């Protein structure tokens, strides 16, 4: 192989404390926003209309937080997961400074943990990745862990370090969007009368609608994020792989599940945190994605009687409607239809004059 090309990092190329500055800064454009809408169908009012965003005191419609997440994730792939077998999970994700069209995002990652697997062929790499805007302000940060191939199975195993990661981001640690005001929040324009006060811990919501993944769409979405993982693009190689075909990028499934959740969570106008998540099984072109959500917690914010947060679990399935809320079986394994188990926190206005949470909060 030419010395001028790269095959990406293998497990033995990582070390604890290593920081990697990822290539290719990305200036986000209105075209990116329009294409993201075309590929996901997201309908949340704040990211769809400047006028609605103005009513919340934003200067214009901000970029959907999951578009920003996927762009930053894509920056990390060539260095972190180009040789990954699987992306195993997420934790400790928090959104900070809002991203707007014309902002430029760069990304870096720090290695938090390493653990070689028993087979000696692969290992798990834990990283914290950040997306930073052109002013050096953190737009988002999150942790993930990835199973990565070894270049040489005979290479010695590193000392095992598994980081302690929080179960969820506490309400006091959420970054409330600067200057946000919700007294003019219009539920007629947002698409639902249900606000923070109307949700209860343990409540389950079938989002009803389904969306079929087309081959061209998932590949276009992954190219939009400049994600270079071969398993998503190269059918010539993947025809001889584990599944015999290209795998849909998991971030696209997250975005589809979030878009589907509008029907039932329309006033969850923005994602505040990613508490945890797992891609349970792969998705392929032709699969139809459905979703349901459970309210895990209702979070009151210090000093805010107008704005609250919901901690939500959204479960996405393939080719199975969610009226009966498919999740885990009696033996603890996931139902075969489950694609995604995603635990995250969303912002939602409170009903005027409401005050405290309707149910005790765990945070």
CSV table of C-alpha atoms in Angstrom, one decimal:
chain,number,residue,atom,x,y,z
A,1,UNK,CA,0.0,0.0,0.0
A,2,UNK,CA,1.2,3.5,-0.7
A,3,UNK,CA,2.5,5.4,2.3
A,4,UNK,CA,0.2,8.3,1.2
A,5,UNK,CA,-3.0,6.4,1.9
A,6,UNK,CA,-4.3,5.1,5.2
A,7,UNK,CA,-6.3,2.1,6.3
A,8,UNK,CA,-7.4,3.9,9.5
A,9,UNK,CA,-6.5,3.0,13.1
A,10,UNK,CA,-6.6,-0.5,14.5
A,11,UNK,CA,-7.1,-1.4,18.1
A,12,UNK,CA,-3.4,-1.4,18.9
A,13,UNK,CA,-3.0,2.1,17.6
A,14,UNK,CA,-5.0,3.6,20.5
A,15,UNK,CA,-3.6,4.6,23.9
A,16,UNK,CA,-5.3,6.0,27.0
A,17,UNK,CA,-5.3,9.8,27.0
A,18,UNK,CA,-4.6,10.1,23.3
A,19,UNK,CA,-6.3,13.0,21.7
A,20,UNK,CA,-7.1,13.0,18.0
A,21,UNK,CA,-7.9,16.1,16.0
A,22,UNK,CA,-10.2,15.0,13.2
A,23,UNK,CA,-9.8,16.2,9.7
A,24,UNK,CA,-12.1,18.3,7.4
A,25,UNK,CA,-13.9,21.2,9.2
A,26,UNK,CA,-17.5,21.5,8.0
A,27,UNK,CA,-19.4,24.7,7.5
A,28,UNK,CA,-23.1,23.8,7.9
A,29,UNK,CA,-25.3,25.3,5.2
A,30,UNK,CA,-29.0,25.8,4.6
A,31,UNK,CA,-28.6,23.1,1.9
A,32,UNK,CA,-27.6,20.6,4.6
A,33,UNK,CA,-30.7,21.5,6.6
A,34,UNK,CA,-33.0,21.0,3.6
A,35,UNK,CA,-31.4,17.7,2.7
A,36,UNK,CA,-31.6,16.5,6.3
A,37,UNK,CA,-35.4,17.3,6.2
A,38,UNK,CA,-35.8,15.5,2.9
A,39,UNK,CA,-34.0,12.4,4.2
A,40,UNK,CA,-35.7,12.2,7.6
A,41,UNK,CA,-39.0,14.0,7.3
A,42,UNK,CA,-38.4,15.8,10.6
A,43,UNK,CA,-41.2,18.2,11.4
A,44,UNK,CA,-40.2,19.9,14.7
A,45,UNK,CA,-41.3,23.5,14.4
A,46,UNK,CA,-38.3,25.2,16.0
A,47,UNK,CA,-35.8,23.8,13.4
A,48,UNK,CA,-38.3,24.1,10.5
A,49,UNK,CA,-39.2,27.8,10.7
A,50,UNK,CA,-37.3,31.0,11.5
A,51,UNK,CA,-40.5,32.7,12.7
A,52,UNK,CA,-41.1,29.9,15.2
A,53,UNK,CA,-37.5,30.1,16.4
A,54,UNK,CA,-37.9,33.9,16.8
A,55,UNK,CA,-40.8,33.4,19.1
A,56,UNK,CA,-38.4,31.5,21.4
A,57,UNK,CA,-35.8,34.3,21.1
A,58,UNK,CA,-33.5,32.5,18.7
A,59,UNK,CA,-32.1,34.6,15.9
A,60,UNK,CA,-33.2,32.1,13.3
A,61,UNK,CA,-34.1,28.4,13.1
A,62,UNK,CA,-31.1,26.5,14.5
A,63,UNK,CA,-29.8,23.3,13.0
A,64,UNK,CA,-31.4,20.1,14.3
A,65,UNK,CA,-29.2,18.8,17.1
A,66,UNK,CA,-29.1,15.4,15.6
A,67,UNK,CA,-27.9,16.8,12.2
A,68,UNK,CA,-25.0,18.4,14.2
A,69,UNK,CA,-24.4,15.1,16.0
A,70,UNK,CA,-24.2,13.1,12.8
A,71,UNK,CA,-21.9,15.6,11.2
A,72,UNK,CA,-19.5,15.5,14.2
A,73,UNK,CA,-19.8,11.7,14.3
A,74,UNK,CA,-18.9,11.5,10.6
A,75,UNK,CA,-15.7,13.5,11.3
A,76,UNK,CA,-14.6,10.8,13.9
A,77,UNK,CA,-15.1,7.8,11.7
A,78,UNK,CA,-11.8,7.8,9.7
A,79,UNK,CA,-9.8,7.9,12.9
A,80,UNK,CA,-11.9,6.0,15.4
A,81,UNK,CA,-14.2,3.4,13.7
A,82,UNK,CA,-13.0,2.9,10.1
A,83,UNK,CA,-12.0,-0.6,11.2
A,84,UNK,CA,-14.8,-1.2,13.6
A,85,UNK,CA,-16.9,-4.4,13.8
A,86,UNK,CA,-19.7,-2.5,15.5
A,87,UNK,CA,-20.5,0.7,17.3
A,88,UNK,CA,-21.6,-0.6,20.7
A,89,UNK,CA,-23.1,2.3,22.6
A,90,UNK,CA,-23.4,5.9,23.7
A,91,UNK,CA,-23.3,7.8,27.0
A,92,UNK,CA,-22.7,11.2,28.6
A,93,UNK,CA,-23.9,13.2,25.5
A,94,UNK,CA,-24.7,16.8,26.0
A,95,UNK,CA,-25.6,19.6,23.6
A,96,UNK,CA,-24.2,23.0,24.3
A,97,UNK,CA,-24.0,26.0,21.9
A,98,UNK,CA,-26.7,26.0,19.3
A,99,UNK,CA,-25.5,25.4,15.7
A,100,UNK,CA,-26.8,27.6,12.9
A,101,UNK,CA,-26.3,27.6,9.2
A,102,UNK,CA,-22.8,29.2,8.4
A,103,UNK,CA,-21.3,27.8,11.6
A,104,UNK,CA,-18.2,25.7,11.1
A,105,UNK,CA,-17.8,22.5,13.1
A,106,UNK,CA,-14.5,20.8,13.9
A,107,UNK,CA,-14.2,17.6,16.0
A,108,UNK,CA,-11.7,15.9,18.3
A,109,UNK,CA,-11.7,12.7,20.4
A,110,UNK,CA,-9.9,11.6,23.5
A,111,UNK,CA,-9.4,7.9,24.3
A,112,UNK,CA,-10.9,7.1,27.7
A,113,UNK,CA,-10.6,3.3,27.8
A,114,UNK,CA,-9.3,0.2,26.1
A,115,UNK,CA,-10.3,-3.5,26.6
A,116,UNK,CA,-9.1,-6.3,24.4
A,117,UNK,CA,-11.7,-9.0,23.8
A,118,UNK,CA,-11.1,-12.7,24.7
A,119,UNK,CA,-10.7,-13.7,21.0
A,120,UNK,CA,-7.6,-11.6,20.7
A,121,UNK,CA,-8.9,-10.4,17.3
A,122,UNK,CA,-10.7,-7.2,18.4
A,123,UNK,CA,-10.9,-4.8,21.3
A,124,UNK,CA,-13.2,-2.1,22.6
A,125,UNK,CA,-12.2,1.5,22.4
A,126,UNK,CA,-13.9,4.1,24.6
A,127,UNK,CA,-13.7,7.8,23.4
A,128,UNK,CA,-15.2,11.1,24.3
A,129,UNK,CA,-15.8,13.2,21.1
A,130,UNK,CA,-16.5,16.9,20.9
A,131,UNK,CA,-17.9,19.2,18.2
A,132,UNK,CA,-16.6,22.8,18.4
A,133,UNK,CA,-17.7,25.8,16.5
A,134,UNK,CA,-15.6,28.5,14.8
A,135,UNK,CA,-15.4,30.5,18.1
A,136,UNK,CA,-14.1,27.5,20.1
A,137,UNK,CA,-17.5,26.9,21.8
A,138,UNK,CA,-18.5,23.3,22.4
A,139,UNK,CA,-21.6,22.5,20.4
A,140,UNK,CA,-21.8,18.9,21.6
A,141,UNK,CA,-19.9,16.2,23.3
A,142,UNK,CA,-20.6,12.5,23.8
A,143,UNK,CA,-18.9,9.2,24.7
A,144,UNK,CA,-19.2,6.1,22.7
A,145,UNK,CA,-17.5,2.7,22.6
A,146,UNK,CA,-16.6,0.7,19.5
A,147,UNK,CA,-15.4,-2.8,18.8
A,148,UNK,CA,-12.3,-2.4,16.6
A,149,UNK,CA,-10.3,-5.0,14.8
A,150,UNK,CA,-6.7,-5.6,15.6
A,151,UNK,CA,-4.1,-5.3,12.9
A,152,UNK,CA,-2.0,-8.1,14.3
A,153,UNK,CA,-3.8,-10.6,16.7
A,154,UNK,CA,-0.4,-11.4,18.2
A,155,UNK,CA,0.2,-7.9,19.4
A,156,UNK,CA,0.2,-7.6,23.2
A,157,UNK,CA,-3.0,-6.5,25.0
A,158,UNK,CA,-3.0,-3.1,26.6
A,159,UNK,CA,-3.9,-2.7,30.3
A,160,UNK,CA,-7.7,-2.8,30.6
A,161,UNK,CA,-9.3,0.5,31.4
A,162,UNK,CA,-13.1,0.8,31.4
A,163,UNK,CA,-14.3,4.4,32.2
A,164,UNK,CA,-17.1,5.0,34.6
A,165,UNK,CA,-19.9,6.8,32.7
A,166,UNK,CA,-23.0,8.3,34.2
A,167,UNK,CA,-26.4,6.6,33.7
A,168,UNK,CA,-27.9,9.9,32.6
A,169,UNK,CA,-27.1,13.7,32.5
A,170,UNK,CA,-28.5,15.3,35.6
A,171,UNK,CA,-31.0,18.2,35.2
A,172,UNK,CA,-28.4,20.6,36.8
A,173,UNK,CA,-25.8,19.6,34.1
A,174,UNK,CA,-28.0,20.3,31.1
A,175,UNK,CA,-27.1,23.3,29.1
A,176,UNK,CA,-30.2,25.5,28.8
A,177,UNK,CA,-30.2,27.3,25.4
A,178,UNK,CA,-28.9,30.8,26.1
A,179,UNK,CA,-31.7,33.4,26.2
A,180,UNK,CA,-34.5,31.0,25.4
A,181,UNK,CA,-38.0,32.3,26.3
A,182,UNK,CA,-41.1,30.1,25.9
A,183,UNK,CA,-44.0,32.4,26.9
A,184,UNK,CA,-45.0,32.8,23.3
A,185,UNK,CA,-44.7,29.1,22.4
A,186,UNK,CA,-47.6,28.4,20.0
A,187,UNK,CA,-48.9,24.8,20.3
A,188,UNK,CA,-51.1,25.3,17.3
A,189,UNK,CA,-48.1,25.9,15.1
A,190,UNK,CA,-46.0,23.2,16.9
A,191,UNK,CA,-48.5,20.5,16.2
A,192,UNK,CA,-49.7,19.3,19.6
A,193,UNK,CA,-51.4,20.7,22.7
A,194,UNK,CA,-49.5,18.4,25.0
A,195,UNK,CA,-46.8,20.1,27.1
A,196,UNK,CA,-44.4,18.9,29.8
A,197,UNK,CA,-47.2,18.8,32.5
A,198,UNK,CA,-49.2,16.3,30.4
A,199,UNK,CA,-46.6,13.5,30.5
A,200,UNK,CA,-46.2,10.9,33.2
A,201,UNK,CA,-43.2,8.7,34.2
A,202,UNK,CA,-43.9,5.3,32.7
A,203,UNK,CA,-46.2,6.5,30.0
A,204,UNK,CA,-45.7,4.8,26.7
A,205,UNK,CA,-46.4,6.4,23.3
A,206,UNK,CA,-46.9,4.5,20.0
A,207,UNK,CA,-45.7,6.9,17.4
A,208,UNK,CA,-47.9,5.0,14.9
A,209,UNK,CA,-46.2,6.0,11.6
A,210,UNK,CA,-43.6,4.0,9.7
A,211,UNK,CA,-40.9,5.0,7.3
A,212,UNK,CA,-39.3,2.6,4.7
A,213,UNK,CA,-35.5,3.0,4.2
A,214,UNK,CA,-34.5,3.3,0.6
A,215,UNK,CA,-31.0,2.3,-0.6
A,216,UNK,CA,-30.3,5.7,-2.1
A,217,UNK,CA,-31.6,7.6,0.9
A,218,UNK,CA,-29.4,5.9,3.6
A,219,UNK,CA,-26.3,6.2,1.4
A,220,UNK,CA,-27.1,9.9,0.7
A,221,UNK,CA,-27.6,10.5,4.4
A,222,UNK,CA,-24.3,8.9,5.3
A,223,UNK,CA,-22.5,10.9,2.6
A,224,UNK,CA,-24.1,14.1,3.9
A,225,UNK,CA,-22.3,13.4,7.2
A,226,UNK,CA,-19.0,12.5,5.4
A,227,UNK,CA,-19.0,9.2,7.2
A,228,UNK,CA,-16.4,7.0,5.4
A,229,UNK,CA,-17.3,3.6,7.0
A,230,UNK,CA,-17.0,1.1,4.2
A,231,UNK,CA,-19.9,-1.1,5.4
A,232,UNK,CA,-22.3,1.6,4.4
A,233,UNK,CA,-21.1,2.1,0.8
A,234,UNK,CA,-19.1,-0.6,-0.8
A,235,UNK,CA,-21.4,-3.4,-2.0
A,236,UNK,CA,-18.6,-4.9,-4.0
A,237,UNK,CA,-16.8,-5.6,-0.6
A,238,UNK,CA,-19.9,-6.2,1.5
A,239,UNK,CA,-21.3,-8.9,-0.7
A,240,UNK,CA,-18.7,-11.1,0.9
A,241,UNK,CA,-19.2,-9.7,4.4
A,242,UNK,CA,-21.3,-10.8,7.3
A,243,UNK,CA,-24.6,-9.8,5.9
A,244,UNK,CA,-23.9,-9.8,2.1
A,245,UNK,CA,-25.1,-6.2,1.8
A,246,UNK,CA,-24.5,-2.7,3.0
A,247,UNK,CA,-25.6,-1.8,6.5
A,248,UNK,CA,-27.6,1.4,7.2
A,249,UNK,CA,-25.6,3.9,9.3
A,250,UNK,CA,-27.0,3.8,12.9
A,251,UNK,CA,-27.1,7.5,13.1
A,252,UNK,CA,-29.6,7.6,10.3
A,253,UNK,CA,-31.9,5.2,12.3
A,254,UNK,CA,-31.6,7.5,15.3
A,255,UNK,CA,-32.7,10.4,13.1
A,256,UNK,CA,-35.6,8.5,11.7
A,257,UNK,CA,-36.8,7.4,15.1
A,258,UNK,CA,-36.6,11.0,16.4
A,259,UNK,CA,-38.5,12.2,13.3
A,260,UNK,CA,-41.2,9.6,13.8
A,261,UNK,CA,-41.5,10.6,17.5
A,262,UNK,CA,-43.0,13.9,16.4
A,263,UNK,CA,-46.4,12.1,16.5
A,264,UNK,CA,-46.8,12.1,20.3
A,265,UNK,CA,-43.8,14.3,21.3
A,266,UNK,CA,-44.2,17.3,18.9
A,267,UNK,CA,-43.4,19.8,21.7
A,268,UNK,CA,-40.1,18.0,22.5
A,269,UNK,CA,-38.6,20.8,20.4
A,270,UNK,CA,-34.9,20.0,20.9
A,271,UNK,CA,-32.6,17.2,22.1
A,272,UNK,CA,-30.7,18.3,25.3
A,273,UNK,CA,-28.7,15.1,26.0
A,274,UNK,CA,-27.9,11.6,25.0
A,275,UNK,CA,-27.9,9.5,28.1
A,276,UNK,CA,-27.3,6.1,26.5
A,277,UNK,CA,-28.0,4.2,23.5
A,278,UNK,CA,-27.5,0.9,21.7
A,279,UNK,CA,-27.9,-0.2,18.1
A,280,UNK,CA,-29.5,-3.6,18.8
A,281,UNK,CA,-29.5,-5.0,15.3
A,282,UNK,CA,-28.6,-3.8,11.8
A,283,UNK,CA,-31.0,-2.1,9.4
A,284,UNK,CA,-30.9,-2.6,5.7
A,285,UNK,CA,-32.5,-0.9,2.7
A,286,UNK,CA,-36.2,-2.1,2.4
A,287,UNK,CA,-36.7,-2.2,6.2
A,288,UNK,CA,-39.6,-0.1,7.5
A,289,UNK,CA,-38.8,1.7,10.7
A,290,UNK,CA,-41.5,2.2,13.4
A,291,UNK,CA,-40.9,3.7,16.9
A,292,UNK,CA,-42.4,4.0,20.4
A,293,UNK,CA,-41.3,6.0,23.4
A,294,UNK,CA,-41.4,5.7,27.2
A,295,UNK,CA,-41.1,8.6,29.6
A,296,UNK,CA,-38.4,7.7,32.0
A,297,UNK,CA,-38.3,10.9,34.0
A,298,UNK,CA,-39.8,14.4,34.2
A,299,UNK,CA,-37.0,16.9,35.0
A,300,UNK,CA,-37.5,20.3,36.6
A,301,UNK,CA,-34.8,22.9,35.9
A,302,UNK,CA,-33.3,25.1,38.6
A,303,UNK,CA,-34.9,28.5,38.5
A,304,UNK,CA,-37.2,27.7,35.5
A,305,UNK,CA,-41.0,27.4,35.9
A,306,UNK,CA,-41.5,27.8,32.1
A,307,UNK,CA,-39.3,25.1,30.7
A,308,UNK,CA,-38.8,21.5,31.7
A,309,UNK,CA,-37.1,18.4,30.3
A,310,UNK,CA,-38.3,14.8,29.7
A,311,UNK,CA,-35.9,11.9,29.8
A,312,UNK,CA,-37.2,9.5,27.1
A,313,UNK,CA,-36.4,6.0,25.9
A,314,UNK,CA,-37.3,5.7,22.2
A,315,UNK,CA,-37.2,2.2,20.7
A,316,UNK,CA,-37.1,1.7,16.9
A,317,UNK,CA,-38.2,-1.5,15.3
A,318,UNK,CA,-38.0,-2.9,11.7
A,319,UNK,CA,-41.1,-4.2,9.9
A,320,UNK,CA,-43.1,-4.3,13.1
A,321,UNK,CA,-45.7,-1.8,14.3
A,322,UNK,CA,-45.4,-0.7,17.9
A,323,UNK,CA,-48.9,-0.8,19.3
A,324,UNK,CA,-47.8,-3.5,21.7
A,325,UNK,CA,-44.5,-1.7,22.5
A,326,UNK,CA,-42.0,-4.5,21.5
A,327,UNK,CA,-38.8,-4.3,23.7
A,328,UNK,CA,-37.3,-7.1,25.7
A,329,UNK,CA,-38.4,-10.7,26.0
A,330,UNK,CA,-38.9,-12.7,29.2
A,331,UNK,CA,-35.2,-13.9,29.1
A,332,UNK,CA,-33.9,-10.3,28.8
A,333,UNK,CA,-33.0,-10.5,25.2
A,334,UNK,CA,-34.4,-7.9,22.8
A,335,UNK,CA,-37.4,-8.7,20.6
A,336,UNK,CA,-36.0,-9.6,17.2
A,337,UNK,CA,-37.6,-6.6,15.6
A,338,UNK,CA,-35.8,-4.0,17.7
A,339,UNK,CA,-33.2,-1.9,15.9
A,340,UNK,CA,-32.5,0.8,18.4
A,341,UNK,CA,-32.7,1.5,22.2
A,342,UNK,CA,-32.1,5.2,22.7
A,343,UNK,CA,-32.2,7.0,26.0
A,344,UNK,CA,-32.1,10.8,25.7
A,345,UNK,CA,-33.4,14.0,27.2
A,346,UNK,CA,-35.5,16.6,25.4
A,347,UNK,CA,-36.6,20.2,26.1
A,348,UNK,CA,-40.3,20.9,26.4
A,349,UNK,CA,-42.3,24.0,27.6
A,350,UNK,CA,-44.3,23.8,30.8
A,351,UNK,CA,-47.9,24.9,30.9
A,352,UNK,CA,-48.0,28.6,32.1
A,353,UNK,CA,-48.2,28.9,35.9
A,354,UNK,CA,-47.4,25.2,36.4
A,355,UNK,CA,-44.4,24.9,38.7
A,356,UNK,CA,-43.4,21.5,40.0
A,357,UNK,CA,-43.2,18.2,38.4
A,358,UNK,CA,-46.4,16.1,38.2
A,359,UNK,CA,-44.5,13.1,39.4
A,360,UNK,CA,-41.4,12.7,41.5
A,361,UNK,CA,-38.2,13.1,39.5
A,362,UNK,CA,-35.2,10.8,39.9
A,363,UNK,CA,-32.7,13.5,39.0
